[in-house]
Structures are given as structure tokens and as C-alpha cells.
XYZ file of C-alpha atoms in Angstrom:
224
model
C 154.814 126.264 79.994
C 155.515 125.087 76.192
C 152.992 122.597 74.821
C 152.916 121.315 71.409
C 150.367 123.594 69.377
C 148.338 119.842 68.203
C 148.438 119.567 72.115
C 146.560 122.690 72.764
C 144.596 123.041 70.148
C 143.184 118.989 71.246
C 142.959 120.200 74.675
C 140.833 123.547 74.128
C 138.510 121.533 71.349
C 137.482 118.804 74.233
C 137.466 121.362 76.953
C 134.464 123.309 74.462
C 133.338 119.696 74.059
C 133.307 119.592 77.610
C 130.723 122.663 77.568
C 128.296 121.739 75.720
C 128.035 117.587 75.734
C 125.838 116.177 78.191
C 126.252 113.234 80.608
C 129.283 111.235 80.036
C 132.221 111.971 77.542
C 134.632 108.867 76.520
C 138.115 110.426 75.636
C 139.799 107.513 73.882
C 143.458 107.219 73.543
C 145.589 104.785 71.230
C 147.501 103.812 74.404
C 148.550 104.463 77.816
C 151.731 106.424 77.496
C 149.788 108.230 74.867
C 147.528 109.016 77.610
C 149.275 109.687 80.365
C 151.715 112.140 78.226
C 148.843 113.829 76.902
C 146.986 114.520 80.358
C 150.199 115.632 81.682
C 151.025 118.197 79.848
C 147.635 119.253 79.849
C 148.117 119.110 83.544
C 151.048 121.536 83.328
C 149.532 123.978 80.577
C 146.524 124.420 82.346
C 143.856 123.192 80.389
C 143.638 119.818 82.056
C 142.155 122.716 84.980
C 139.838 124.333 81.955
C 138.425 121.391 81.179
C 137.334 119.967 85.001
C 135.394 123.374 85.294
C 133.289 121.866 82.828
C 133.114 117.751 84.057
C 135.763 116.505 86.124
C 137.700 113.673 84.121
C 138.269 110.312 85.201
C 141.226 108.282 84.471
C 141.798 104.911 83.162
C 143.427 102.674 85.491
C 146.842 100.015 84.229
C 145.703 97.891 87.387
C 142.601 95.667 86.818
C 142.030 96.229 90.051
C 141.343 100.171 90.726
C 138.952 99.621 87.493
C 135.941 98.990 89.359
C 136.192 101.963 91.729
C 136.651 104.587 88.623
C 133.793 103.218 87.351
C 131.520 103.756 90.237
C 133.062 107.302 91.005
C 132.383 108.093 86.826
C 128.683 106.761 87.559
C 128.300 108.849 90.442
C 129.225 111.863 89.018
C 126.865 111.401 86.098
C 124.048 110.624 88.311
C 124.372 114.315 90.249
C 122.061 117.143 89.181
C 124.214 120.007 87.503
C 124.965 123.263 90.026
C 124.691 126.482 88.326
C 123.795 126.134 85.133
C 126.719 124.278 84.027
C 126.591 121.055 82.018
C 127.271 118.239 84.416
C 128.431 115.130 83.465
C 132.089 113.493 83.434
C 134.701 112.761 81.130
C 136.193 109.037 81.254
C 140.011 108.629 79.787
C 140.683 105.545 78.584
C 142.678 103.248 76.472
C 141.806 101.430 72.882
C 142.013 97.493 73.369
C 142.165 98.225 77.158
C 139.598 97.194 80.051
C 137.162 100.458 78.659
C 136.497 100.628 75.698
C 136.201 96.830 75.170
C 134.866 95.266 78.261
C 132.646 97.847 79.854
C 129.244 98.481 78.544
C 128.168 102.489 78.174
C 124.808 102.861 78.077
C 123.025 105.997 78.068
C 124.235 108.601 79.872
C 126.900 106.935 80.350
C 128.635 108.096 77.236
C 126.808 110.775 75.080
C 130.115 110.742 72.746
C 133.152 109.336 72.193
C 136.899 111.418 71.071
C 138.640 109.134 69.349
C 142.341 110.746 69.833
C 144.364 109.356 66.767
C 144.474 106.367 65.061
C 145.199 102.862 67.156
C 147.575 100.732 64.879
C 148.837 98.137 66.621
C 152.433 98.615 67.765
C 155.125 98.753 65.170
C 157.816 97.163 67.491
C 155.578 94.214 69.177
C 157.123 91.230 67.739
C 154.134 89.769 67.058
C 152.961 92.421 65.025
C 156.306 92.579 62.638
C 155.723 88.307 62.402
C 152.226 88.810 61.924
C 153.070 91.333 58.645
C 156.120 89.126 57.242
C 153.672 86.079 57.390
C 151.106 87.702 55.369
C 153.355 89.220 52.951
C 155.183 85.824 52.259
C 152.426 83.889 51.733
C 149.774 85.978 50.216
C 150.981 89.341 47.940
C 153.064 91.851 48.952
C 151.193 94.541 50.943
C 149.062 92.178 52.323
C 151.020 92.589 55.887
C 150.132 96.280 55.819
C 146.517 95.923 54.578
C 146.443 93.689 58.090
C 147.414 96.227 60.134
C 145.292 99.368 58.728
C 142.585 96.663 59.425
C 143.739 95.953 62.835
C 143.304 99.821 63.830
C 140.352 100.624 62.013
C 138.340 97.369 64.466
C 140.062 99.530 67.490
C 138.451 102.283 66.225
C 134.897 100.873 65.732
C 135.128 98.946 69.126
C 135.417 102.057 70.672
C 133.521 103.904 68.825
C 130.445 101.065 69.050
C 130.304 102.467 73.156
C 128.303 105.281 72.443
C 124.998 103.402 70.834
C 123.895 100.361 72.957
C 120.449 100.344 71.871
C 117.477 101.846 69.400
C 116.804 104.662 72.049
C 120.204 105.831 72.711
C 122.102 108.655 71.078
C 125.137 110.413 70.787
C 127.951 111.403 68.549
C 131.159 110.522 67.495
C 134.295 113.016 66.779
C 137.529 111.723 64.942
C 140.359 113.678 65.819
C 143.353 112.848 63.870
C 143.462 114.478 59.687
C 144.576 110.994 58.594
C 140.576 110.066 58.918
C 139.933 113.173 56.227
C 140.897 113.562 52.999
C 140.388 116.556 50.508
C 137.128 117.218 52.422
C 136.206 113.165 52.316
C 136.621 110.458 53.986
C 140.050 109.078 53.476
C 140.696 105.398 52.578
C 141.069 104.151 55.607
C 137.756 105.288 56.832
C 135.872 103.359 54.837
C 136.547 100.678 57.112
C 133.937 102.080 59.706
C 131.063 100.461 60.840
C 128.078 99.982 58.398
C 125.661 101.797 60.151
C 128.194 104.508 61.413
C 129.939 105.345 57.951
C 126.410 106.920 56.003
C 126.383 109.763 58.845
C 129.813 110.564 58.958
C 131.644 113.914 57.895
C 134.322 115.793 57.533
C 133.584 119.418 58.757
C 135.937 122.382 57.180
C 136.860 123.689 60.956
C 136.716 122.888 64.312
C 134.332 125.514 64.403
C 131.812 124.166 62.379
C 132.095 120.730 64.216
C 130.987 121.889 67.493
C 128.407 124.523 65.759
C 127.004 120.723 64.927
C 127.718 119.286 68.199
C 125.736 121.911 70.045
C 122.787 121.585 67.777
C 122.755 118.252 68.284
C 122.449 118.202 71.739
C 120.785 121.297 71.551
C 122.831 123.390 74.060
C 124.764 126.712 73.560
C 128.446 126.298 75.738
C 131.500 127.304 74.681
């Protein structure tokens, strides 16, 4: 099966993420077809299968009302002692500005780190996002409609990102996956928008490699 080479490389990097993260890991998507074509052809490549060998992953519901039940099965499968030797835990799917990643609380185990897959600007075509633009550009300075919405994407990002610390005793780690964040080995503009206490301890590694060389010190494990 063909996959797009972004799509497999994303899909082997969380599946070695997978390996060597403990607990829970939040895989955060900019929206649900995003999601939903992503898992697919994960699905149909094979690696969605790599992965669950790892943590089985849990899906993001559209209905409010199947929520509640992924929730509990995600929070059971965290709470069950690893079988041989593997890492345990679960991966939870979701959805920037959906019912996740802004109106459930991860605390703990819960979410040991968050993949942020991309970059959430709000959609181009939603009227209310072109009126939104036009107003700001006609009545402040020109640019001042796209300055908006880099803004609008960048509190996505830090919403979802916020899930992994809940409080002074909790840890975990955060992994940007999209170059747009980067620049020439920095942090590009529109990182600087990150949360205060986030944006000191953030980095821009030269591989993939050397990212989860950091990852499993962190945690202080040795998959992958």
C-alpha cells in the first residue's frame, strides 16, 4: 500500500514514541478529517498495527455522547500492570478545540506527553473566520487579520499542549511535529507565541533521532 512518505515517517516516530513513553500518550490532531485520514491510512500501511503492539490507541469520538465511554476504556487501560516487559500505557487521538483537549482534565498518568500533529489554524473557508480577518484588516492595519489567525492557532496549540502539566508534581514532555514550529535550528516566529513557562525549555533537535535519544532519557527507558 502507498502512503505519503510525511505519513510514514509520522507514523514510525509515534510508534518509537509508543516504546518508550509511559502511561498515557495524547496524539493531537488539527481536526477530525485530519484524523480520521491519518489513522486510516495508517490502518492500511500497517503501522496503525506497529504502533498497538506498543499501547493500543483510543479514538476521539464526533458524538458527545460515546465520549464518556473512551474515556473510561483509556483509564482502564492505563491503570493495568504492563505484561512482558513492554511499556503499557495507551495512546488517546483526539481533536484541537474538540471535547479532549479542551474539556477533559489529564492528570498524571493520564498523559505523560502530548504530539501535537501540525499546526491548528482555524479554517480558511469558515465564514466566520474570512469576516473575522476582513474586519481586522479594515479597521486596524493591514495584516492585522492574519496576525489574528497565527494567534488563533498558536492558543490551540498551548490548550493542548497545557494537558500534559496539571500540577507542581506532574511531568511529561511535549513534541511538535510540523517544521513550520523550527526555523534554521530555532524557534520560528510563530513559536514564540507558546506558553511562558513552556517556551524557556523548548528545542529544536537536528533529527528525529536525537529527539527520542532525549525522550528516552527523560523517562529513563531504552524502547525503540
Amino acid at each position: 500500500f502507498h502512503i505519503a512518505p510525511y505519513l510514514r515517517n509520522l507514523g514510525q516516530v509515534v510508534e518509537r514514541l509508543a516504546s518508550c513513553v509511559p502511561d498515557g500518550l495524547l496524539l493531537a490532531f488539527h481536526s477530525y478529517s485530519q484524523k480520521e485520514a491519518v489513522l486510516k491510512a495508517w490502518r492500511q500501511a500497517g503501522i496503525y498495527q506497529d504502533i498497538s503492539k506498543h499501547k493500543p490507541l483510543f479514538e476521539e469520538p464526533r458524538s458527545n455522547m460515546e465520549v464518556q465511554m473512551v474515556m473510561e476504556n483509556y483509564s482502564q487501560r492505563l491503570s493495568q500492570t504492563p505484561q512482558g516487559g513492554g511499556i503499557g500505557g495507551a495512546i488517546l487521538a483526539a481533536v484541537c478545540r474538540g471535547k479532549l483537549c479542551e474539556g477533559i482534565d489529564f492528570t498524571d498518568r493520564q498523559c505523560r506527553m502530548v504530539v501535537m500533529v501540525g499546526i491548528p489554524y482555524p479554517s480558511r473557508n469558515d465564514l466566520r473566520v474570512i469576516l473575522k480577518q476582513n474586519f481586522l484588516d479594515t479597521r486596524g492595519n493591514s495584516g492585522d487579520g492574519r496576525a489574528w489567525y497565527c494567534r488563533e492557532a498558536i492558543r490551540a496549540v498551548n490548550q493542548t499542549l497545557g494537558r500534559v502539566i496539571r500540577h507542581r508534581h506532574d511531568f511529561g514532555g511535549v513534541l511538535l511535529c510540523d517544521a513550520r514550529y523550527g526555523r534554521e535550528g530555532r524557534l520560528a516566529p510563530i513559536s514564540r507565541g507558546l506558553s511562558g513557562w513552556m517556551l524557556p525549555r523548548m528545542s529544536v533537535f537536528a533529527s528525529c533521532e536525537v529527539a527520542l535519544e532525549g525522550c528516552r532519557g527523560f523517562f529513563g527507558t531504552s524502547g525503540g
